[in-house]
Short mmCIF file of C-alpha atoms and ligand atoms in Angstrom, two decimals:
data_model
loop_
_atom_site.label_atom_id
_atom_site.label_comp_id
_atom_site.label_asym_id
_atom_site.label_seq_id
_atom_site.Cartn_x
_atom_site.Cartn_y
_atom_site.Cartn_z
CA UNK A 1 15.91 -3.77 3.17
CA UNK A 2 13.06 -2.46 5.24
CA UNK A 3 10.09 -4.57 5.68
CA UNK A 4 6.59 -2.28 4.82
CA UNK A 5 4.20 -4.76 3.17
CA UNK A 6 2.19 -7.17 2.66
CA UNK A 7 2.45 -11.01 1.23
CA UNK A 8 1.90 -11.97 -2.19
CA UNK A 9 -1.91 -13.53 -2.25
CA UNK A 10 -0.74 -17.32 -3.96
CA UNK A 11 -4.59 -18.40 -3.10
CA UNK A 12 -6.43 -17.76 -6.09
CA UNK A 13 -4.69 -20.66 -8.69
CA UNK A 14 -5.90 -18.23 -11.69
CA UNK A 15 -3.48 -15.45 -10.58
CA UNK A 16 0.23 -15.11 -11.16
CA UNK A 17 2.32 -15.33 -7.85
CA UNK A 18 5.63 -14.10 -9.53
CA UNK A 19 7.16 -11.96 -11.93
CA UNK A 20 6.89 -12.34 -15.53
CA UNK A 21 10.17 -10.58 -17.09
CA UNK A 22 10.51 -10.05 -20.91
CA UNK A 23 13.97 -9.64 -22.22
CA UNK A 24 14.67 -8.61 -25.43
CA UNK A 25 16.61 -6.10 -27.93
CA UNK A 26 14.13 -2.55 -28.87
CA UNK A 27 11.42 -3.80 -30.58
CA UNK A 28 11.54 -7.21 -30.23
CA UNK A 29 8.19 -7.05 -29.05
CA UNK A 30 8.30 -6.88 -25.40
CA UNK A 31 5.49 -4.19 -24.83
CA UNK A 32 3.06 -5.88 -27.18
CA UNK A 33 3.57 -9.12 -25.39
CA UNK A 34 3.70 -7.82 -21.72
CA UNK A 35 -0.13 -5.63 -22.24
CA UNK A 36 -1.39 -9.13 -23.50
CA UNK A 37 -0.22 -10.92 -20.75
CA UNK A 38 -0.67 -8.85 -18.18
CA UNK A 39 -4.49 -7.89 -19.11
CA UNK A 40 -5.04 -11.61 -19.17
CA UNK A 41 -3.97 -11.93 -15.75
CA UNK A 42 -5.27 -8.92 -14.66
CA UNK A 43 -1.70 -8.05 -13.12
CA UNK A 44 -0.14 -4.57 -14.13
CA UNK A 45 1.79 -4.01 -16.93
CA UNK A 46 5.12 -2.86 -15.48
CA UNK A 47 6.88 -0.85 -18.56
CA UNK A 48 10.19 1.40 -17.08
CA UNK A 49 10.05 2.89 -20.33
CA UNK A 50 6.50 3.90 -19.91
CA UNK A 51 7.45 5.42 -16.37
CA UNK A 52 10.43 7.17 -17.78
CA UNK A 53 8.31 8.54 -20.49
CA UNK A 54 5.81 9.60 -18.04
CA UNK A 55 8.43 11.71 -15.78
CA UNK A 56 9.68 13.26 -18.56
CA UNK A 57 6.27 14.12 -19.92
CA UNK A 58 5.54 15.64 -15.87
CA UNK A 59 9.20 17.14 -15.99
CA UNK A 60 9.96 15.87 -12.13
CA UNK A 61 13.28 15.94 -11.42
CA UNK A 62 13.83 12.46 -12.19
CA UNK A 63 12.22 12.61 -15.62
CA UNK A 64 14.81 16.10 -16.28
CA UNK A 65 17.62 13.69 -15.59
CA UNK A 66 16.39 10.43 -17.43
CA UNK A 67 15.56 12.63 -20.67
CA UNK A 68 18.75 13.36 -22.54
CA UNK A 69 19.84 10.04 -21.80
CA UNK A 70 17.35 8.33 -23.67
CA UNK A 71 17.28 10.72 -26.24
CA UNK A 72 20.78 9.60 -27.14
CA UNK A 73 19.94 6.03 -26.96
CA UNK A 74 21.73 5.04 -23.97
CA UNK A 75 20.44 3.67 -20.18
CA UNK A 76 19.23 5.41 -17.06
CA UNK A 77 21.34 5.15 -14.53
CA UNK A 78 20.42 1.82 -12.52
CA UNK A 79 20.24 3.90 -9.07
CA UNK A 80 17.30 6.33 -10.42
CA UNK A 81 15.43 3.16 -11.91
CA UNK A 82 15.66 0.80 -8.50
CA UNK A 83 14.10 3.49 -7.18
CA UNK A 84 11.63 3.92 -9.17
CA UNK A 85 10.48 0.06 -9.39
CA UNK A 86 10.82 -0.71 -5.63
CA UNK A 87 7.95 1.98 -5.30
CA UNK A 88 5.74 0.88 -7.98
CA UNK A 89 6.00 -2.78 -7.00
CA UNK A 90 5.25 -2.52 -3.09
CA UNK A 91 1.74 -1.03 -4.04
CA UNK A 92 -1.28 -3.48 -3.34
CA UNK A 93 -1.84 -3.72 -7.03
CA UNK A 94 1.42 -5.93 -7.27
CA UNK A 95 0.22 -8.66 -4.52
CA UNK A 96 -0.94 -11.29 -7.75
CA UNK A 97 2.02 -10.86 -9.39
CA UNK A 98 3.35 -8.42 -12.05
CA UNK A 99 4.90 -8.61 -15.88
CA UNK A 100 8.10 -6.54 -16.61
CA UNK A 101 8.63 -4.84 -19.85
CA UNK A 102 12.05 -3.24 -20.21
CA UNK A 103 13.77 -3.89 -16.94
CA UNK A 104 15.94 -5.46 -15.60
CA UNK A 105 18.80 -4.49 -18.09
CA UNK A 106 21.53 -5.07 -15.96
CA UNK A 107 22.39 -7.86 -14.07
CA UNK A 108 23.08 -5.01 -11.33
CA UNK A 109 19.09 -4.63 -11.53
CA UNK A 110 18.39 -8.23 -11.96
CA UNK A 111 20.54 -8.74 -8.63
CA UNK A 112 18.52 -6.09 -6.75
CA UNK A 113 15.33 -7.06 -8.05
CA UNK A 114 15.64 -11.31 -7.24
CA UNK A 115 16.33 -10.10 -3.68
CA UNK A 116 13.63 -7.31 -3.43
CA UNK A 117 11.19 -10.37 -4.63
CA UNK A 118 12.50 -12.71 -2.03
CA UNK A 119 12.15 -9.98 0.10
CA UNK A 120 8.36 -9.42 -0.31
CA UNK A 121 7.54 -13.72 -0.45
CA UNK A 122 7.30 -14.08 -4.40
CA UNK A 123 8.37 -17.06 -5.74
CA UNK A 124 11.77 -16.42 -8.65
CA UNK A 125 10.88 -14.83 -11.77
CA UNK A 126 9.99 -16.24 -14.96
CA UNK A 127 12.25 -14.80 -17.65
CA UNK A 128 10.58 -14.99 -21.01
CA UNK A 129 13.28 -14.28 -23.50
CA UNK A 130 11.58 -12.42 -27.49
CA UNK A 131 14.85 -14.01 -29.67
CA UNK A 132 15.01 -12.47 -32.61
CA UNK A 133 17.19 -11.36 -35.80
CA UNK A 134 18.51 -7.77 -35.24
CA UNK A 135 18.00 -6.84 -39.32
CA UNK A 136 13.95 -7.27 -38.20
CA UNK A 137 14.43 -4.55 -35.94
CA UNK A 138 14.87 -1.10 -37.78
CA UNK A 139 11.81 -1.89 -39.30
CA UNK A 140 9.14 -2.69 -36.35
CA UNK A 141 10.83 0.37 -34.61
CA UNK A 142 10.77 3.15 -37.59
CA UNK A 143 7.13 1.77 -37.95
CA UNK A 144 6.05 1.64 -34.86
CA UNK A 145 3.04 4.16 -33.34
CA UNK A 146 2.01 4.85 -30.32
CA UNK A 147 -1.73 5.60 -29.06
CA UNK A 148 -1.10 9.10 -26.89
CA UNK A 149 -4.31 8.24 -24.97
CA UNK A 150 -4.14 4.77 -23.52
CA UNK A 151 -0.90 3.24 -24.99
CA UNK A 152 -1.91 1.17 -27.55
CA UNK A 153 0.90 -0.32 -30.08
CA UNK A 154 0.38 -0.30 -33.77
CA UNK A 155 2.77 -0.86 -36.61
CA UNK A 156 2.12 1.12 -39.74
CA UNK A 157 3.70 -2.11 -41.50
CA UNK A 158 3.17 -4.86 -39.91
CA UNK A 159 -0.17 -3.95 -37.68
CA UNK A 160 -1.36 -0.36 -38.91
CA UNK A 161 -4.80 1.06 -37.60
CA UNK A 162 -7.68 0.93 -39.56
CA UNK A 163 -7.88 4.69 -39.74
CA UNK A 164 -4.36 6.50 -40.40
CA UNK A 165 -3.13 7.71 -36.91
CA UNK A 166 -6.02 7.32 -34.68
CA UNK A 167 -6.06 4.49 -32.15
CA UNK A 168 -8.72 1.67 -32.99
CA UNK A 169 -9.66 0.87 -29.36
CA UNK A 170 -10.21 4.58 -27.95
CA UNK A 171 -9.59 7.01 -31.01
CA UNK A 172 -6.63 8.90 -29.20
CA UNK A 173 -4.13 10.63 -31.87
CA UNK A 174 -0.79 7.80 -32.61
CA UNK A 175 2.71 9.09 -32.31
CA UNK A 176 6.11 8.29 -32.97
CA UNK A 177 8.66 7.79 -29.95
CA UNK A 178 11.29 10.35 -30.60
CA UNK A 179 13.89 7.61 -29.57
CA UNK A 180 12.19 5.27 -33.04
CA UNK A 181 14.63 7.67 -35.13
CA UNK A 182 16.90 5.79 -36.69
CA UNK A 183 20.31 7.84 -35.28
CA UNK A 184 19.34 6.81 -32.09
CA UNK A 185 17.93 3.39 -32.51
CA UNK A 186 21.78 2.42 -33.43
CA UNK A 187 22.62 3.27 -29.81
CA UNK A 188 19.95 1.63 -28.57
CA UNK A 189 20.43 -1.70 -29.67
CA UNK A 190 24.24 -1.16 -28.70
CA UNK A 191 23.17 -0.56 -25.33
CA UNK A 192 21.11 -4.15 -25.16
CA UNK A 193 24.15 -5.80 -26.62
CA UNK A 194 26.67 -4.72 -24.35
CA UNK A 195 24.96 -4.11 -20.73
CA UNK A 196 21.26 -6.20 -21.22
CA UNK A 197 21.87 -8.92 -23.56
CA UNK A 198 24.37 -10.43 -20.84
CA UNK A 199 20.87 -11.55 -18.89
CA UNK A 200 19.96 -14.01 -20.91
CA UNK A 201 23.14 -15.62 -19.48
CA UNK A 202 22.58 -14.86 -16.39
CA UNK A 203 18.98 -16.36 -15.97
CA UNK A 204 20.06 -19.17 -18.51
CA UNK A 205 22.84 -19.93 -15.56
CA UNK A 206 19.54 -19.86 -12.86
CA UNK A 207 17.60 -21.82 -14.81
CA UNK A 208 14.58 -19.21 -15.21
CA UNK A 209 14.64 -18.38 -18.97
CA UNK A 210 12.47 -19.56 -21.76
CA UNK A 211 13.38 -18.71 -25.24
CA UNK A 212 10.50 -18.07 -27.57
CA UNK A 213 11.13 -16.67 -31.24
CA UNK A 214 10.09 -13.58 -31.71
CA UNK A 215 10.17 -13.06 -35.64
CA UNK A 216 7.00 -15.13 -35.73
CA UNK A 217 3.55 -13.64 -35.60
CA UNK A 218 2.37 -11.37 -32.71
CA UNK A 219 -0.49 -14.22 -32.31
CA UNK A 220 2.03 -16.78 -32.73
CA UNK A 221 4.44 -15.50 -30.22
CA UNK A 222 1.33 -14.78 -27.56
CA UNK A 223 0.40 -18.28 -27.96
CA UNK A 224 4.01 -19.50 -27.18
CA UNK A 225 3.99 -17.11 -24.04
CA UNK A 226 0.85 -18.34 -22.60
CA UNK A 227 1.86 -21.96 -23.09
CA UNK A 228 5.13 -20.96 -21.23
CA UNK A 229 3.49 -19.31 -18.34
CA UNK A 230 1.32 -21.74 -18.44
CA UNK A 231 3.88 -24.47 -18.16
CA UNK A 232 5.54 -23.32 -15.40
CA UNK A 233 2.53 -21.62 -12.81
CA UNK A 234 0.20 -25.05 -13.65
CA UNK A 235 -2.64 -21.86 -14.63
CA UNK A 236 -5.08 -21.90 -17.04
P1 AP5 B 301 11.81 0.97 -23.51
O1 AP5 B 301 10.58 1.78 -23.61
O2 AP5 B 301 11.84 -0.19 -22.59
O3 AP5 B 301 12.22 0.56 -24.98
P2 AP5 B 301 13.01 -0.71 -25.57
O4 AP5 B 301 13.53 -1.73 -24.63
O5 AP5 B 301 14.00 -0.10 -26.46
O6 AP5 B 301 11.91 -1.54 -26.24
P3 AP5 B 301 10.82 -1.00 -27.17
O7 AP5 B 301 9.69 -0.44 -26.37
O8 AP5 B 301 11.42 -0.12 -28.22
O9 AP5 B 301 10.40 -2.35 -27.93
P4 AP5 B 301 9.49 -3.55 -27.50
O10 AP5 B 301 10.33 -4.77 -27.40
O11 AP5 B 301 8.63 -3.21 -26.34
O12 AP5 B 301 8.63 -3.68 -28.83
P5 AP5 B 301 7.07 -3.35 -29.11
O13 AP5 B 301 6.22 -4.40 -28.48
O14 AP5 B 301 6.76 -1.92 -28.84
O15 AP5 B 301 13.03 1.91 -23.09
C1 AP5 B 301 13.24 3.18 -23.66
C2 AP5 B 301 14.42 3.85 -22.98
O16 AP5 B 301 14.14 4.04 -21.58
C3 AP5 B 301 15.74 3.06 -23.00
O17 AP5 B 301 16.47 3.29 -24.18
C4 AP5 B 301 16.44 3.60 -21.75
O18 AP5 B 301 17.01 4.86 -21.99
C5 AP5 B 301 15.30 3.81 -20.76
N1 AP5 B 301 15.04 2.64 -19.91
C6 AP5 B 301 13.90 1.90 -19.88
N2 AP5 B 301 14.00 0.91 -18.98
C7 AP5 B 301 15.23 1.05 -18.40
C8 AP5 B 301 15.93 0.31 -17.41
N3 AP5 B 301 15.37 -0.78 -16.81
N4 AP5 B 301 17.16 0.70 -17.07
C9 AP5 B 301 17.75 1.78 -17.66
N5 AP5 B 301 17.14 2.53 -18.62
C10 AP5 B 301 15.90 2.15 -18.99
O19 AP5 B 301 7.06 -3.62 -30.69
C11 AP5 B 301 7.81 -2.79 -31.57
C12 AP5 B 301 7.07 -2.69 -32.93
O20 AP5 B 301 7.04 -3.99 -33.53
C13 AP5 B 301 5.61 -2.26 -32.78
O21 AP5 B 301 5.27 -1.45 -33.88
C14 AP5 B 301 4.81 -3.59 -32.83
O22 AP5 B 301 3.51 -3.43 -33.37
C15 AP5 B 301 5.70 -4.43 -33.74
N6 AP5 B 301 5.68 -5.85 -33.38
C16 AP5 B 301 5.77 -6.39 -32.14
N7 AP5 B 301 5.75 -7.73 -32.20
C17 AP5 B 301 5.68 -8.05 -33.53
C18 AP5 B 301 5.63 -9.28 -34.24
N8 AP5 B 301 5.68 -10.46 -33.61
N9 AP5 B 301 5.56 -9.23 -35.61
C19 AP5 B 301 5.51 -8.05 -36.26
N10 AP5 B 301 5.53 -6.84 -35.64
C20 AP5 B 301 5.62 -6.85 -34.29
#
């Protein structure tokens, strides 16, 4: 692997110096977690669903090929994604540390990715794994909204807006991920269960993973993710 960049910065103690991962089946919460987290630390918020969405929205040639396949429910090919995430995390923006939302989903990524960090100087990831009860599920998804403007996640359930379809921190118009259907969220959480659920393992066997339950609160759960990060970076 070529060498093009800089050190992580581990001097300022308030900073993360590694990767936060979530793993976790659709909707267990991983995108509402990994904004928190990541606007606490001031860190990006690194989403591959949220890039993928953005390609496809820009049509490039990666987003052309990446669209029918999540339509259907399935993954993106791990060579187009590796790709995609060794760009985004050798920008400057990355040098304090990152959170992961949505990758890795394979242990073929999580290989690649523990080698580009040692790589680049991090320290090994902390894997934060959302547990949760699969019959929870079908409801956060079908409920789900999205704000078109700056990403915001409601839940017309569980966490609706105060006004009907408009975003409460910019006023941008909400959607619905085509993928939040329920034909294809069936595929979808077969996809977790046979090629990402295997992680868990796989970081258990490391020793990197924390297991929080994620069919508590979303406050509840953010508390138990701070305490974890907490725990293990000695950061306030
Ligand atoms: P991606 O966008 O990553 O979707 P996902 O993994 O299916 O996860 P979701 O975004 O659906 O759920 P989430 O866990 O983030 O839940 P959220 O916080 O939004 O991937 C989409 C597609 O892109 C994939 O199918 C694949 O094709 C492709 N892809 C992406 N990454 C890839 C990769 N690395 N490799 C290959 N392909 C890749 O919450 C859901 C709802 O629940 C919201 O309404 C929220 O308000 C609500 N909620 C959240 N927490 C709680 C709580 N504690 N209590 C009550 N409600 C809650």
């Amino acid at each position: 692997m070529e060498k093009s960049w800089v050190a992580p910065d581990t001097r300022h103690p308030n900073k993360l110096d590694r990767a936060v991962i979530f793993l976790g089946p659709p909707g267990a919460g991983k995108g509402t977690q990994a904004k928190e987290l990541a606007k606490k630390y001031g860190v990006p918020h690194l989403s591959t669903g949220d890039m993928l969405r953005e390609h496809v929205g820009k049509g490039t040639p990666l987003g052309k090929a990446a669209k029918p396949i999540m339509e259907r429910g399935d993954l993106v090919p791990d060579s187009l994604v590796l790709q995609m995430i060794r760009e985004r995390i050798e920008r400057p923006d990355c040098s304090y540390g990152f959170v992961f939302d949505g990758f890795p989903r394979t242990v073929a990524q999580a290989k690649y990715l523990g080698e580009l960090l040692k790589h680049h100087g991090y320290k090994r990831p902390f894997v934060i794994h959302l547990a949760i009860d699969s019959s929870i599920l079908m409801r956060r998804l079908t409920g789900r909204r999205t704000c078109k403007v700056g990403g915001e996640i409601y839940n017309i359930y569980e966490r609706p807006p105060k006004v009907e379809g408009i975003c409460d921190a910019d006023g941008g118009e909400l959607m619905q991920r085509p993928d939040d259907r329920e034909e294809v969220i069936g595929p979808r959480l077969q996809a977790y269960e046979k090629q990402t659920a295997p992680l868990a393992a796989y970081y258990g066997r490391l020793g990197l993973l924390h297991g929080i339950d994620a069919a508590k609160s979303v406050e509840e759960v953010g508390r138990q993710v701070l305490q974890s990060v907490q725990g293990v970076r000695g950061i306030r």
